[in-house]
Coordinates of C-alpha atoms in Angstrom, one line a residue:
M1 CA 55.3 24.6 -45.5
K2 CA 52.0 26.5 -45.9
P3 CA 51.9 26.2 -49.7
Y4 CA 52.4 22.4 -49.4
L5 CA 49.9 21.9 -46.7
S6 CA 47.2 20.9 -49.3
T7 CA 49.6 18.3 -50.7
L8 CA 50.1 16.7 -47.2
L9 CA 46.4 16.8 -46.6
F10 CA 45.7 15.4 -50.0
V11 CA 48.0 12.4 -49.4
I12 CA 46.2 11.7 -46.1
W13 CA 42.9 12.1 -47.9
A14 CA 43.9 9.8 -50.7
F15 CA 45.1 7.1 -48.2
L16 CA 41.8 7.2 -46.3
H17 CA 39.8 7.4 -49.5
S18 CA 41.5 4.3 -50.8
V19 CA 41.3 2.4 -47.5
F20 CA 37.5 3.0 -47.1
A21 CA 36.9 2.0 -50.8
D22 CA 38.6 -1.4 -50.3
Q23 CA 36.1 -4.3 -50.3
G24 CA 37.8 -6.0 -47.3
V25 CA 37.4 -2.8 -45.2
K26 CA 33.8 -2.5 -46.3
R27 CA 33.2 -6.1 -45.2
R28 CA 34.8 -5.6 -41.8
I29 CA 32.8 -2.4 -41.2
E30 CA 29.6 -4.3 -42.2
M31 CA 30.5 -7.1 -39.8
F32 CA 31.0 -4.6 -37.0
L33 CA 28.0 -2.4 -37.7
G34 CA 25.6 -4.9 -39.1
P35 CA 24.2 -6.0 -42.6
K36 CA 22.2 -2.8 -43.2
T37 CA 25.5 -0.9 -43.4
N38 CA 25.8 -1.7 -47.1
R39 CA 22.7 0.4 -47.8
W40 CA 24.1 3.7 -46.6
Y41 CA 27.9 3.1 -46.8
R42 CA 28.5 4.3 -50.4
F43 CA 26.4 7.5 -50.0
L44 CA 28.2 8.4 -46.8
Y45 CA 31.5 7.6 -48.4
V46 CA 30.8 9.9 -51.3
V47 CA 29.5 12.8 -49.1
I48 CA 32.5 12.6 -46.7
S49 CA 34.9 12.3 -49.7
I50 CA 33.5 15.5 -51.4
I51 CA 33.4 17.5 -48.2
S52 CA 36.9 16.4 -47.0
L53 CA 38.4 16.9 -50.5
S54 CA 37.0 20.4 -50.6
A55 CA 38.6 21.1 -47.3
V56 CA 41.9 19.9 -48.6
M57 CA 41.8 22.5 -51.4
I58 CA 41.4 25.5 -49.0
P59 CA 45.1 25.8 -48.2
V60 CA 45.9 26.1 -51.9
Y61 CA 43.8 29.3 -52.0
L62 CA 44.9 30.6 -48.6
W63 CA 48.7 30.0 -49.0
P64 CA 49.3 29.5 -52.7
G65 CA 53.0 30.0 -52.6
E66 CA 55.2 31.5 -55.4
V67 CA 53.6 32.0 -58.8
L68 CA 55.5 29.7 -61.2
W69 CA 53.7 30.7 -64.4
A70 CA 50.8 32.9 -65.4
L71 CA 50.0 32.8 -69.1
Q72 CA 48.3 35.8 -70.5
G73 CA 46.6 36.5 -73.8
F74 CA 46.0 33.8 -76.4
P75 CA 48.0 31.0 -74.6
G76 CA 46.1 31.6 -71.4
I77 CA 42.8 31.7 -73.2
A78 CA 43.7 28.5 -75.2
L79 CA 44.6 26.6 -72.0
S80 CA 41.4 27.9 -70.3
F81 CA 39.4 26.7 -73.3
I82 CA 41.1 23.3 -73.2
R83 CA 40.4 23.0 -69.5
F84 CA 36.8 23.9 -70.0
V85 CA 36.4 21.3 -72.8
F86 CA 37.9 18.5 -70.8
L87 CA 36.0 19.5 -67.7
A88 CA 32.8 19.3 -69.8
G89 CA 34.0 15.9 -71.1
L90 CA 34.6 14.7 -67.6
L91 CA 31.1 15.7 -66.5
L92 CA 29.4 14.3 -69.6
T93 CA 31.3 11.0 -69.2
A94 CA 30.4 10.8 -65.5
L95 CA 26.7 11.2 -66.5
R96 CA 27.0 8.1 -68.8
T97 CA 27.5 6.0 -65.7
D98 CA 24.7 5.1 -63.3
M99 CA 24.9 8.2 -61.1
G100 CA 22.4 6.7 -58.6
D101 CA 24.8 3.8 -58.1
F102 CA 27.9 6.0 -58.1
L103 CA 26.5 8.3 -55.5
G104 CA 25.1 5.6 -53.3
L105 CA 21.5 6.6 -53.8
S106 CA 20.5 3.3 -55.4
H107 CA 22.0 1.4 -52.5
M108 CA 20.1 3.5 -50.0
A109 CA 16.9 2.7 -51.9
G110 CA 17.7 -1.0 -51.8
K111 CA 18.3 -1.3 -55.5
K112 CA 20.9 -3.7 -56.9
S113 CA 23.4 -2.3 -59.4
D114 CA 23.2 -3.8 -62.9
D115 CA 27.0 -3.7 -63.3
I116 CA 26.8 -2.9 -67.0
L117 CA 30.2 -2.3 -68.7
V118 CA 30.0 1.0 -70.6
V119 CA 32.0 0.8 -73.9
S120 CA 30.5 3.7 -75.9
G121 CA 31.3 7.4 -75.9
A122 CA 34.7 8.3 -74.3
Y123 CA 34.8 4.7 -73.0
S124 CA 35.3 3.5 -76.6
W125 CA 38.5 5.7 -76.9
V126 CA 40.2 5.2 -73.6
R127 CA 39.9 2.7 -70.7
H128 CA 39.6 5.4 -67.9
P129 CA 38.1 8.5 -69.5
L130 CA 37.4 10.1 -66.1
Y131 CA 41.0 9.8 -65.1
S132 CA 42.2 10.9 -68.5
F133 CA 40.0 14.0 -68.5
G134 CA 41.0 14.6 -64.9
F135 CA 44.7 14.7 -65.8
V136 CA 44.1 17.3 -68.5
V137 CA 41.9 19.4 -66.1
I138 CA 44.6 19.2 -63.4
W139 CA 47.5 20.2 -65.8
S140 CA 45.8 22.9 -67.9
P141 CA 45.3 25.9 -65.7
P142 CA 46.8 29.1 -67.3
G143 CA 48.5 29.9 -64.0
M144 CA 50.3 27.7 -61.5
T145 CA 51.6 28.4 -58.0
A146 CA 54.1 26.2 -56.0
G147 CA 51.3 24.9 -53.8
A148 CA 49.1 24.1 -56.7
L149 CA 51.9 22.4 -58.6
A150 CA 52.7 20.2 -55.6
L151 CA 49.0 19.3 -55.2
S152 CA 48.7 18.6 -59.0
I153 CA 51.6 16.2 -58.8
A154 CA 50.1 14.4 -55.8
A155 CA 46.6 14.2 -57.5
S156 CA 48.2 12.9 -60.7
L157 CA 50.1 10.2 -58.8
Y158 CA 46.8 9.2 -57.1
L159 CA 44.9 9.0 -60.4
W160 CA 47.7 6.9 -61.9
L161 CA 48.0 4.6 -58.9
G162 CA 44.2 4.5 -58.6
S163 CA 43.8 3.3 -62.2
Y164 CA 46.1 0.3 -61.5
H165 CA 44.2 -0.5 -58.2
E166 CA 40.9 -0.2 -60.0
E167 CA 42.0 -2.5 -62.8
A168 CA 43.2 -5.1 -60.2
G169 CA 39.8 -4.9 -58.5
L170 CA 37.9 -5.3 -61.8
R171 CA 40.0 -8.4 -62.6
R172 CA 39.0 -10.0 -59.3
V173 CA 35.2 -9.5 -60.0

């Protein structure tokens, strides 16, 4: 069970992450805590998400499970390079968005988001570049353990389902 603890924790994290991202849940929390909740909600959501997701990863390193593959030499270097390139693409694409809005800093300052649709750069090639780059980063390590594989499968499913949920939310706007 130890190698798969991260997967179980990730599923719990993913469920809570999705629940608290839901507009209806946000409105109910605002009704309960008051109208100023909207100013700090996004920032607190991001901080808690990052800290809790980091904690979910700890069991993968403490109890990795059986090594399933470990590529050496050129194949390992090639996969590491691919992973680096796609991680850089993920970071550069994230920077094309309004980071103040994404992190909740703009909300805390009382600024309204412009809601601009970005269609240049990686967004001109694929609808969800952050998810696409994320898939490659998840699946391109030169080595994989049983625990990391289980977590990679869970994270991939979450990204796949998340893209459908995000699309549905964008259609409602």
